[in-house]
Coordinates of C-alpha atoms and ligand atoms in Angstrom, one line a residue:
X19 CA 100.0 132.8 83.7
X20 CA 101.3 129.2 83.5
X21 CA 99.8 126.8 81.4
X22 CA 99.6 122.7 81.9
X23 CA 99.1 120.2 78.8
X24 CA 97.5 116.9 79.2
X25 CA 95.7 114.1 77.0
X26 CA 92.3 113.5 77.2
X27 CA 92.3 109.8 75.8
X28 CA 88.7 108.4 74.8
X29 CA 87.4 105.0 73.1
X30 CA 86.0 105.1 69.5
X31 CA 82.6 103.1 69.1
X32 CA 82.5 102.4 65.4
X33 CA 81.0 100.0 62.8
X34 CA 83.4 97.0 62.2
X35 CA 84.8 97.9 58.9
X36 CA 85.6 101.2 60.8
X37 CA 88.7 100.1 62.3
X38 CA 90.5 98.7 58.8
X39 CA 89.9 101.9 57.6
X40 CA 91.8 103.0 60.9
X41 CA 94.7 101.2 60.0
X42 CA 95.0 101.8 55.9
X43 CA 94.7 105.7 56.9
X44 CA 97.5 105.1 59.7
X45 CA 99.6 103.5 57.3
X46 CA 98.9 105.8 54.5
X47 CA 100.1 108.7 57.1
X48 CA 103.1 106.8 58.0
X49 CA 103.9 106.9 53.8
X50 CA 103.7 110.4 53.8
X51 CA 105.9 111.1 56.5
X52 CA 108.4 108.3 55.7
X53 CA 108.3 110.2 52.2
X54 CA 109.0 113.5 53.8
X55 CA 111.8 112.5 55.9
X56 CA 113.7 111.2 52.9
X57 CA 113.0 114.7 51.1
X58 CA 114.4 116.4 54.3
X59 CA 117.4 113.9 54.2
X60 CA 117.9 115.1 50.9
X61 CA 117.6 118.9 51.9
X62 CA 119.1 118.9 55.3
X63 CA 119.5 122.5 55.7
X64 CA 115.4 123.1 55.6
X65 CA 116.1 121.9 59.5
X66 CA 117.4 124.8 60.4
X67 CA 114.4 126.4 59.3
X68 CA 111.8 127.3 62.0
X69 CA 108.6 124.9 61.3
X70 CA 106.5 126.7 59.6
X71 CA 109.6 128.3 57.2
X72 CA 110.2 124.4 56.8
X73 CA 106.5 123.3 56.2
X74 CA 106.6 125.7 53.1
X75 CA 109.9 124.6 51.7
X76 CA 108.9 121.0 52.1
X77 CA 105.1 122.0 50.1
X78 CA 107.1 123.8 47.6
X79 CA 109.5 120.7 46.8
X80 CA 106.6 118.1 46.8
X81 CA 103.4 119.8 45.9
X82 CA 102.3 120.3 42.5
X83 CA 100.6 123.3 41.9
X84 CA 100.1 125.9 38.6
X85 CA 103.0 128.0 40.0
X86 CA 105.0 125.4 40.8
X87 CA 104.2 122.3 38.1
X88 CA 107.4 120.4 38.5
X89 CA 108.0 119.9 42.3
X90 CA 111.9 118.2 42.7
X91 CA 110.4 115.5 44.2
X92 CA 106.7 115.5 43.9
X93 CA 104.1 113.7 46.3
X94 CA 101.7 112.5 43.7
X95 CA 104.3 109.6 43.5
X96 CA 102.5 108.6 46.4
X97 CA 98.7 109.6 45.9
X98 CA 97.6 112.5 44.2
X99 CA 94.9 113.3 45.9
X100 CA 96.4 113.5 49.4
X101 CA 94.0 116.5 51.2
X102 CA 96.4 119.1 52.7
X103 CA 95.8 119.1 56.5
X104 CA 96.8 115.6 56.0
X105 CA 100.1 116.6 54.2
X106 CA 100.8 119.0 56.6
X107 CA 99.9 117.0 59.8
X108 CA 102.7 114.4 58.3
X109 CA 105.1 116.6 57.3
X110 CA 105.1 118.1 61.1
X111 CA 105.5 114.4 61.7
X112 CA 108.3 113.8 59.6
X113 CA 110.2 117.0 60.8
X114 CA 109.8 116.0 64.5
X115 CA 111.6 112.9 64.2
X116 CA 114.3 114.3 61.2
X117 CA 115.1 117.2 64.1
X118 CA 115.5 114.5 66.6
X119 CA 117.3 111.8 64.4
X120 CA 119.8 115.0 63.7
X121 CA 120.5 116.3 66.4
X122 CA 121.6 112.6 67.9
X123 CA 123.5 112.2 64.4
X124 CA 125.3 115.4 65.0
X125 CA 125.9 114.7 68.8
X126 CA 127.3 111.2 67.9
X127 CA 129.7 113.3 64.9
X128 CA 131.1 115.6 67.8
X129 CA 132.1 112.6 70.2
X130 CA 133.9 111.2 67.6
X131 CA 135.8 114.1 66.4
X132 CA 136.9 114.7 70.1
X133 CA 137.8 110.9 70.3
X134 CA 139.5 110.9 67.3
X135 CA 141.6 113.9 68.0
X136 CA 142.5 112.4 71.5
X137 CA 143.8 109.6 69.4
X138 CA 141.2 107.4 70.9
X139 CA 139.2 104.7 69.3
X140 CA 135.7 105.4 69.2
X141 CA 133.5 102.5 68.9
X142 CA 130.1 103.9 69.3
X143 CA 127.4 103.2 66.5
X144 CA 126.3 106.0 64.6
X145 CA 121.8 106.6 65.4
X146 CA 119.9 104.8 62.3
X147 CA 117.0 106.7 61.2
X148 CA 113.4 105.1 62.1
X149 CA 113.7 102.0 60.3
X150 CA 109.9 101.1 60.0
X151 CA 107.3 104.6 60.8
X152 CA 104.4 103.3 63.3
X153 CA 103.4 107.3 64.0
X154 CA 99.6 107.9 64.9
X155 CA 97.5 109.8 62.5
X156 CA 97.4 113.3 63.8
X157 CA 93.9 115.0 62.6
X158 CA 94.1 118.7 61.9
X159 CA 91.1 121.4 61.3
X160 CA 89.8 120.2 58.5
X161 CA 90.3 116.3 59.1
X162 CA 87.2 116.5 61.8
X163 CA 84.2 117.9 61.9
X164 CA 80.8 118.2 63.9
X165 CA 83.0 117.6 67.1
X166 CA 80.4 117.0 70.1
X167 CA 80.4 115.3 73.8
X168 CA 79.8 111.9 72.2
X169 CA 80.5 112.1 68.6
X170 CA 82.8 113.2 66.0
X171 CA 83.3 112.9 62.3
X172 CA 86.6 111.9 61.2
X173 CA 88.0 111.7 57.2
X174 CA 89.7 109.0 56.5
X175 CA 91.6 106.8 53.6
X176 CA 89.5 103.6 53.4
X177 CA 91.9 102.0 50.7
X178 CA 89.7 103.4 47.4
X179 CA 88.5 107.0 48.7
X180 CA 88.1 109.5 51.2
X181 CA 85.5 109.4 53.7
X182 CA 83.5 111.0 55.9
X183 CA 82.8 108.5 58.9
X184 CA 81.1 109.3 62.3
X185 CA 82.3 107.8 65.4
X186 CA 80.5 107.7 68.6
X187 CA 82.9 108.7 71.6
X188 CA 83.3 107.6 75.4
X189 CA 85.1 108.2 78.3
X190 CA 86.2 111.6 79.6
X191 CA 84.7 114.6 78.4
X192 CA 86.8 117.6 77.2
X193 CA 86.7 120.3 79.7
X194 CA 85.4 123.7 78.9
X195 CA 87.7 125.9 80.0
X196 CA 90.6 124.2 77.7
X197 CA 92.5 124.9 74.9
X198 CA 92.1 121.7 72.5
X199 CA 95.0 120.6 69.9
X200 CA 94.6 118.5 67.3
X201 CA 93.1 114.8 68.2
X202 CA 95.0 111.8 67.0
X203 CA 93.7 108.2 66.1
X204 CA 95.8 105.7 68.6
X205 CA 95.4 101.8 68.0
X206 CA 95.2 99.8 71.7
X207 CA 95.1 95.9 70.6
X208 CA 92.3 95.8 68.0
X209 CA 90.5 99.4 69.4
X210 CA 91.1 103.0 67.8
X211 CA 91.0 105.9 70.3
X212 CA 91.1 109.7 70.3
X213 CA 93.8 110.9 72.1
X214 CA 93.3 115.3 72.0
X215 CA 95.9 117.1 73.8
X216 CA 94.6 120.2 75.7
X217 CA 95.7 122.9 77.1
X218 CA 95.1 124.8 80.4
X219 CA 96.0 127.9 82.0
X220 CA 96.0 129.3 84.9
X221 CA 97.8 131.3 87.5
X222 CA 101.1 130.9 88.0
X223 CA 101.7 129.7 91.5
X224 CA 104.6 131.7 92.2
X225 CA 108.1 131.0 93.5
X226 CA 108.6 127.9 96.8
X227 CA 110.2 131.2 98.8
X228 CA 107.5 133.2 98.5
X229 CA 105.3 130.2 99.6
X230 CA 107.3 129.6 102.5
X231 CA 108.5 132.6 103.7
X232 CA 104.7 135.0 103.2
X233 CA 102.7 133.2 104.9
X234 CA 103.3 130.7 108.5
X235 CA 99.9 128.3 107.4
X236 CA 101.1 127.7 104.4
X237 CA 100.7 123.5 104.2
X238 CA 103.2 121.3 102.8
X239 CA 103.5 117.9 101.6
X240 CA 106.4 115.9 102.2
X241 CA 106.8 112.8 100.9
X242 CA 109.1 110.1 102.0
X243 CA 109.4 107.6 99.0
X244 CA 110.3 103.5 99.7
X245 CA 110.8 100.1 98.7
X246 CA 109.6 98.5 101.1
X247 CA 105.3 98.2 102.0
X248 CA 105.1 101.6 102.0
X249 CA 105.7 103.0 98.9
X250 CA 105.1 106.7 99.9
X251 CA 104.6 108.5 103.3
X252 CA 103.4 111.8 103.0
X253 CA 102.6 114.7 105.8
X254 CA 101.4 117.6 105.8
X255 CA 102.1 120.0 108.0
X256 CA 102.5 124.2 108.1
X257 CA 105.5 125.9 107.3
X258 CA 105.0 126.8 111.7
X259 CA 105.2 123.2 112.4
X260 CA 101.9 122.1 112.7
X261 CA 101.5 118.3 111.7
X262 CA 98.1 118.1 110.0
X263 CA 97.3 114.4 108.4
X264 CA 100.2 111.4 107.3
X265 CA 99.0 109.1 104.8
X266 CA 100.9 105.6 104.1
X267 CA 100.7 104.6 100.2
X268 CA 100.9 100.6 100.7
X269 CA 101.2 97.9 98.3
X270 CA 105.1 97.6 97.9
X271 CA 105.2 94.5 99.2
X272 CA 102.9 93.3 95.9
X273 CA 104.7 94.9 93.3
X274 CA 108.3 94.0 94.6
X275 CA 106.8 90.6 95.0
X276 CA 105.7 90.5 91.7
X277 CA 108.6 92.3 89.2
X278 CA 111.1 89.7 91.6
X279 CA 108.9 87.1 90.7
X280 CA 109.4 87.9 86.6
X281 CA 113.0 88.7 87.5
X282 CA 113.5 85.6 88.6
X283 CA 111.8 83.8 85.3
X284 CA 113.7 85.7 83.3
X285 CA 117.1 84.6 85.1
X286 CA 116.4 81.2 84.5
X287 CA 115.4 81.4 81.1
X288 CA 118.7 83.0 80.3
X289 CA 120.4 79.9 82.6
X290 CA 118.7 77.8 79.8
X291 CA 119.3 79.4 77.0
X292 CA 123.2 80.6 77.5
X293 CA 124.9 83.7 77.7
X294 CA 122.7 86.4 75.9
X295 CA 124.6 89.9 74.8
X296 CA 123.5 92.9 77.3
X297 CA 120.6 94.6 76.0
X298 CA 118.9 91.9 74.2
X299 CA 116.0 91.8 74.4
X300 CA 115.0 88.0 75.7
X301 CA 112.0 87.4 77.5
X302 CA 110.5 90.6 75.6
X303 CA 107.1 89.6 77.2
X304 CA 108.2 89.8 80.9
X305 CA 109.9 92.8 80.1
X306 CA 106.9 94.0 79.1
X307 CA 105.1 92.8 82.0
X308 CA 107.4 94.5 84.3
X309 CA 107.5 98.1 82.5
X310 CA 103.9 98.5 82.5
X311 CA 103.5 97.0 86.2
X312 CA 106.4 99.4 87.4
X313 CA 104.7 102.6 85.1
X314 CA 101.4 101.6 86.2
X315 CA 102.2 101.8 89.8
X316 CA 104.2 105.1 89.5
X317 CA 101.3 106.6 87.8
X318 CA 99.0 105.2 90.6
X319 CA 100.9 106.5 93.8
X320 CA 101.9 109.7 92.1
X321 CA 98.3 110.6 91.5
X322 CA 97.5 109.3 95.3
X323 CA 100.4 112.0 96.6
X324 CA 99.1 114.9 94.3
X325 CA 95.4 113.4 95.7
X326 CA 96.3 113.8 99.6
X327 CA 98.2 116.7 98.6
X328 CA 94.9 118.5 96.9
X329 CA 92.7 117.4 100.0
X330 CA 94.9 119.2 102.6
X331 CA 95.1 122.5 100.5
X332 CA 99.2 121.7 100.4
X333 CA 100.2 124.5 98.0
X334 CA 104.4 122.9 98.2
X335 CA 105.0 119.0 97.3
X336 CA 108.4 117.8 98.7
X337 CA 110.5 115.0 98.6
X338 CA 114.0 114.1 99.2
X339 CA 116.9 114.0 96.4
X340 CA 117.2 110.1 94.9
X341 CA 120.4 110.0 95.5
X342 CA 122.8 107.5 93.5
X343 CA 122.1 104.1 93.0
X344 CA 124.8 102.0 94.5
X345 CA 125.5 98.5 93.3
X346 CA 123.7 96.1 95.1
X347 CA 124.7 92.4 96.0
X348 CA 122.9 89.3 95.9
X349 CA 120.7 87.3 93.1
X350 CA 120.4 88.6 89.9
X351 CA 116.2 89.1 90.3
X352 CA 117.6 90.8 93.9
X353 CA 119.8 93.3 92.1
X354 CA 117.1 93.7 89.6
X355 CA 114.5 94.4 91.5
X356 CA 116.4 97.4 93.8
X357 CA 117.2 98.8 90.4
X358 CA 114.0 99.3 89.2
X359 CA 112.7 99.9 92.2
X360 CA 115.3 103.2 92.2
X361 CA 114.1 103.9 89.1
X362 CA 110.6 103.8 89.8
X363 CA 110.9 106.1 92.5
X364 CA 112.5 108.5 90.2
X365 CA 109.3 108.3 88.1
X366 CA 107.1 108.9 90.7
X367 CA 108.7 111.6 91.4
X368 CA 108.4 112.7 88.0
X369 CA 104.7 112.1 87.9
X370 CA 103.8 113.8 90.8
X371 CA 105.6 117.0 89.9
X372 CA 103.7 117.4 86.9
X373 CA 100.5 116.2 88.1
X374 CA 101.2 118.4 91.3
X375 CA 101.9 121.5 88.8
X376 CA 98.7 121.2 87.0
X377 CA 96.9 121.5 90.1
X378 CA 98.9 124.4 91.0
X379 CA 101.3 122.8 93.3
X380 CA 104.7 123.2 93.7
X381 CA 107.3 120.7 93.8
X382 CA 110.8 120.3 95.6
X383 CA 113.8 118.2 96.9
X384 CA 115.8 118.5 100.0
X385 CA 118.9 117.0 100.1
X386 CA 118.5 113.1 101.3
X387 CA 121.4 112.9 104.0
X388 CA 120.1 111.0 106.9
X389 CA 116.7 111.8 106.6
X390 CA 116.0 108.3 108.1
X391 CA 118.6 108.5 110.9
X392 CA 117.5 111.7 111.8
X393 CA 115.1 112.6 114.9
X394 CA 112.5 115.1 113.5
X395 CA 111.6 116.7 116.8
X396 CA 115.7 117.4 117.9
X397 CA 117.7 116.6 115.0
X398 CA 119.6 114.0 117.0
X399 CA 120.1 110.5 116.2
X400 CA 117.5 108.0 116.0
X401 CA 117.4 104.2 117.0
X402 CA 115.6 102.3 114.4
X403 CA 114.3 99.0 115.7
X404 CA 111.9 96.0 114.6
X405 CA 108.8 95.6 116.7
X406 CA 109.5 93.5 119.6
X407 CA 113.1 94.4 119.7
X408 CA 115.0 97.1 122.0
X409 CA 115.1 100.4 120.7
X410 CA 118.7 100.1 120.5
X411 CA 121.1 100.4 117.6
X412 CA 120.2 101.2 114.1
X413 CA 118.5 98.3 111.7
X414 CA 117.9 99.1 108.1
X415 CA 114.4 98.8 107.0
X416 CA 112.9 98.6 110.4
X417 CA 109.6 99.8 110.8
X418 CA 110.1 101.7 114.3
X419 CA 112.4 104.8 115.6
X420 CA 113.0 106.1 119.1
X421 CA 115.1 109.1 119.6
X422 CA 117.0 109.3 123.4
X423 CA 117.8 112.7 123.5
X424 CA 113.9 114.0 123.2
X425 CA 111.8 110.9 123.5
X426 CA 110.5 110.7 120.2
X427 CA 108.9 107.3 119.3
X428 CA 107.0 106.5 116.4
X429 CA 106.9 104.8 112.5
X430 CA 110.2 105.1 110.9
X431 CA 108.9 106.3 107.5
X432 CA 106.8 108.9 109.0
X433 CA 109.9 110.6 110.6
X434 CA 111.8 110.1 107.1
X435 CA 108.8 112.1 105.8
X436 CA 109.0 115.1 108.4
X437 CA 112.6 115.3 108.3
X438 CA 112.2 116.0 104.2
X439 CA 109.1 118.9 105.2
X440 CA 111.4 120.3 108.0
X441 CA 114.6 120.7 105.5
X442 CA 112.0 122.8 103.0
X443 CA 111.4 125.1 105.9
X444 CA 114.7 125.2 107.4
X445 CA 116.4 126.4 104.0
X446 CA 113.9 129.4 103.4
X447 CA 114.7 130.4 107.3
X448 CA 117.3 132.8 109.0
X449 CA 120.3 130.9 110.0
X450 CA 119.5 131.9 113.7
X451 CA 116.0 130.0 113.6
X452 CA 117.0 127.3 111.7
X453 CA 118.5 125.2 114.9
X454 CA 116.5 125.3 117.7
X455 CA 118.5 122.1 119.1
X456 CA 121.7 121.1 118.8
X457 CA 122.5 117.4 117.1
X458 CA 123.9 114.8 119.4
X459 CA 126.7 114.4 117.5
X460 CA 127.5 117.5 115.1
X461 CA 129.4 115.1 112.6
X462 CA 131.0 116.8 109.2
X463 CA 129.1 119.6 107.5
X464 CA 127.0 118.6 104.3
X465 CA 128.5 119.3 100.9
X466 CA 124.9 120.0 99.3
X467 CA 123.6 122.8 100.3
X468 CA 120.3 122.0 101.6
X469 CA 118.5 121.2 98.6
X470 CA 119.0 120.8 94.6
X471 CA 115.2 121.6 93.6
X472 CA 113.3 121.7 90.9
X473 CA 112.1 125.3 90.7
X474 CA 114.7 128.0 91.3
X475 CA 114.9 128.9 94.7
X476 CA 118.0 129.8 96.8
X477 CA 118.8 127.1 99.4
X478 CA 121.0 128.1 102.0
X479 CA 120.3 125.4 104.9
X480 CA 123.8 123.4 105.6
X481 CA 123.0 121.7 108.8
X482 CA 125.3 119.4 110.7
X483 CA 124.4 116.1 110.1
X484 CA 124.2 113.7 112.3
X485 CA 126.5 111.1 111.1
X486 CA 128.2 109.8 107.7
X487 CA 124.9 107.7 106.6
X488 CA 123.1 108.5 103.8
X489 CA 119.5 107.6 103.1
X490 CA 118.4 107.7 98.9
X491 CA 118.5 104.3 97.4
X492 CA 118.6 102.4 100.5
X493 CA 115.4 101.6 102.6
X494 CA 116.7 103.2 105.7
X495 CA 114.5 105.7 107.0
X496 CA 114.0 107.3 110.5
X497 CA 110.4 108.3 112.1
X498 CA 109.8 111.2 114.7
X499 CA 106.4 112.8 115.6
X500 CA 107.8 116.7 115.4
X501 CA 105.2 118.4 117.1
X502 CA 105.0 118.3 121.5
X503 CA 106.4 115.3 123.4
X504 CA 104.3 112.1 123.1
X505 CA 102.7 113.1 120.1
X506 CA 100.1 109.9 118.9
X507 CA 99.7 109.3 115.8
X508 CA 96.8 111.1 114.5
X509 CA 93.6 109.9 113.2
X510 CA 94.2 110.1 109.7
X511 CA 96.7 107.9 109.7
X512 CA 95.2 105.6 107.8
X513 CA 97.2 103.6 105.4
X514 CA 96.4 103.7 102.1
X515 CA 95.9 100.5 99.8
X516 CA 96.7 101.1 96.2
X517 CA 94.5 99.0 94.3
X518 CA 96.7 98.0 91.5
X519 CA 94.6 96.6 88.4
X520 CA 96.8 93.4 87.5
Ligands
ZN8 ZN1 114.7 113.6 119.2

């Protein structure tokens, strides 16, 4: 059995005075916690107790009970009437982020002792613990009751007591066949929410080989991911050959549009205002702006692959390795902007894995080299041309490919797309099937075998590639229509506008 984990996030509907009480229970949590992490920085060796072993050495040196009636540092110098699910919930808060602050603490010792016995200077500043606790209320059994579709009753500390307080609930419902965790109470602007983790499982999809190699109608999803218009192609197609369905995933031309646009406000700001040290955080509210746009759309066309993957019945999501990033040239907003843009593909990857795994989807990457220059029918070389121009030469970024050895003509990310799908199958395939043509020009051998991928299989497929390019960070991709000669594009074809909420 696997087992997937997501949020189910849902608006409170409260009276007014509701949401102060909210906040004074939020801050009276953060307290606690703050409280606990100094006790553990006091007692370091309780982290290398598990949790729970942890939870009771922390009780013991804080709580005051008849056994123990002089706790070394006891809590009641906080409240004394802190309930325990509540004392328990933040002192799971305050180990969480003592484990984390020490194991970067201890990371940061071991650098320097290497430094310093290389008898070089080490300049890097040690972590600081959290220097102000913003954590969100976590309610455990016992902090919520009466849980239903619409409503739940929540205690909280109002300031003077503890009180019982029923909320109303919307948004999406808790599914049935779920394991719930414990809800917490998130502040958006000036509205509380529940966010309640869950838990689902369900059969393990099995190993990519298996996928590949059992059965000839398994359908796969490759996905070819850009910077340009089309954010994401993807295609399905059987691990036979069979092309099924493309999708384009548009709106590229929007968001580059718009973080170059915020780039650029931000370069003239700091024009303005002098020299500002790296990492400062000027224009925090652009930064902002350009985060959430570039998270926002990530979330967006990741969902829309795992979508199109869902409808085909695609059981295997693939996309190409990202590559590295090389330094571009140009304006500061233009260097900007292909950086993020790298990055963002690297979290739509990211999203779409784990979005593709809770649906019971595997994910994988081929190795990128020349998956735009290739020919997806015949493995030659492609010409990649603008519309209007000859099918001569290779152009970066142009939207067309022709290949002269087999004909091929079609939409240069849509070839990009089948050359990824055809690298999946070629790596889980005998040596003797894998080249049914031979490249035009059978240039060095790849160093990467195949594929680096995200689940475990073995990749074997080293194939000659057809030339010293390399495709990743750049916006160079190749098209071919794999199946018979002349292939058209099929109907589905349809390109897909994102509708992006800003
Ligand atoms: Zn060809």
């Amino acid at each position: 059995m696997a087992k997937a984990t997501t949020t189910i996030r849902q608006v409170l509907n409260y009276q007014p005075e509701y949401g102060a009480w909210f906040a004074t229970n939020a801050a009276l949590f953060n307290q606690v916690a703050a409280f606990y992490f100094e006790v553990i920085a006091a007692h370091e060796k309780i982290l290398d107790l598990t949790n729970k072993d942890a939870l009771t050495a922390l009780e013991k040196l804080t709580h005051t009970t008849q056994k123990n009636p002089t706790p070394v540092m006891p809590l009641t110098a906080i409240r004394d009437d802190i309930p325990a699910m509540f004392r328990r919930a933040a002192i799971n808060a305050a180990l969480g982020s003592a484990r984390s602050f020490y194991s970067h603490l201890s990371k940061w010792r071991s650098r320097r002792e290497k430094a310093i016995a290389k008898g070089k200077k080490f300049h890097e500043r040690p972590p600081v613990p959290l220097r102000s606790w913003n954590k969100s209320a976590t309610l455990y059994a016992g902090q919520w009751r009466e849980r239903a579709g619409s409503s739940i009753i929540l205690k909280v500390w109002t300031g003077s007591v503890w009180s019982w307080i029923k909320v109303r609930i919307t948004g999406r419902e808790i599914p049935t066949d779920v394991e719930m965790g414990s809800p917490s109470l998130i502040r958006r602007g000036n509205q509380w929410w529940l966010h309640t983790p869950i838990e689902k499982q369900f059969k393990s999809p099995g190993k990519i080989e298996k996928h590949v190699t059992a059965n000839a109608q398994t359908k796969i999803c490759s996905v070819d991911l850009n910077i340009n218009e089309h954010l994401a192609v993807c295609t399905i197609r059987t691990v036979e050959g069979s092309i099924l369905a493309t999708t384009f995933i548009g709106g590229g031309q929007r968001v580059n549009g718009l973080r170059k646009k915020q780039l650029g406000r931000i370069a003239r700001t700091r024009a303005k205002t002098g020299i500002i040290a790296e990492n400062e955080q000027d224009n925090v509210n652009l930064w902002n702006k350009i985060r959430n746009t570039d998270e926002q759309v990530a979330h967006l066309v990741s969902a829309r692959i795992v979508q199109f993957a869902k409808e085909h019945e695609a059981t295997v999501l693939v996309f190409e390795h990202l590559g590295n990033l090389k330094p571009a040239k140009g304006t500061y907003s233009k260097r900007g902007n292909e950086k993020r843009a790298y990055w963002m593909k690297g979290r739509i990857f990211k999203y779409a894995k784990y979005k593709a795994y809770n649906a019971g989807i595997l994910t994988s990457r081929v190795n990128p080299r020349n998956t735009s220059r290739e020919c997806a029918r015949c493995h030659g070389f492609v010409a990649r041309y603008n519309t209007g121009q000859p099918a001569e030469d290779y152009t970066m970024g142009a939207p067309l490919v022709a290949c002269h050895q087999c004909g091929m003509r079609g939409n240069a990310d849509r070839n990009a797309s089948l050359v990824i799908g055809s690298r999946l199958v070629a790596r889980y395939q005998k040596p003797s099937k894998e080249k049914p043509h031979t490249p035009l020009k059978a240039g060095r051998v790849s160093k990467d075998t195949g594929v680096v991928i995200s689940q475990d299989a073995k990749s074997v497929g080293t194939r000659p590639s057809p030339g010293s390019a390399r495709h990743g960070d750049h916006n160079e991709h190749g098209t071919a229509q794999e199946t018979g000669a002349g292939m058209v594009a099929p109907a589905h074809d349809i390109p897909y506008q994102l509708r992006f909420p800003f």
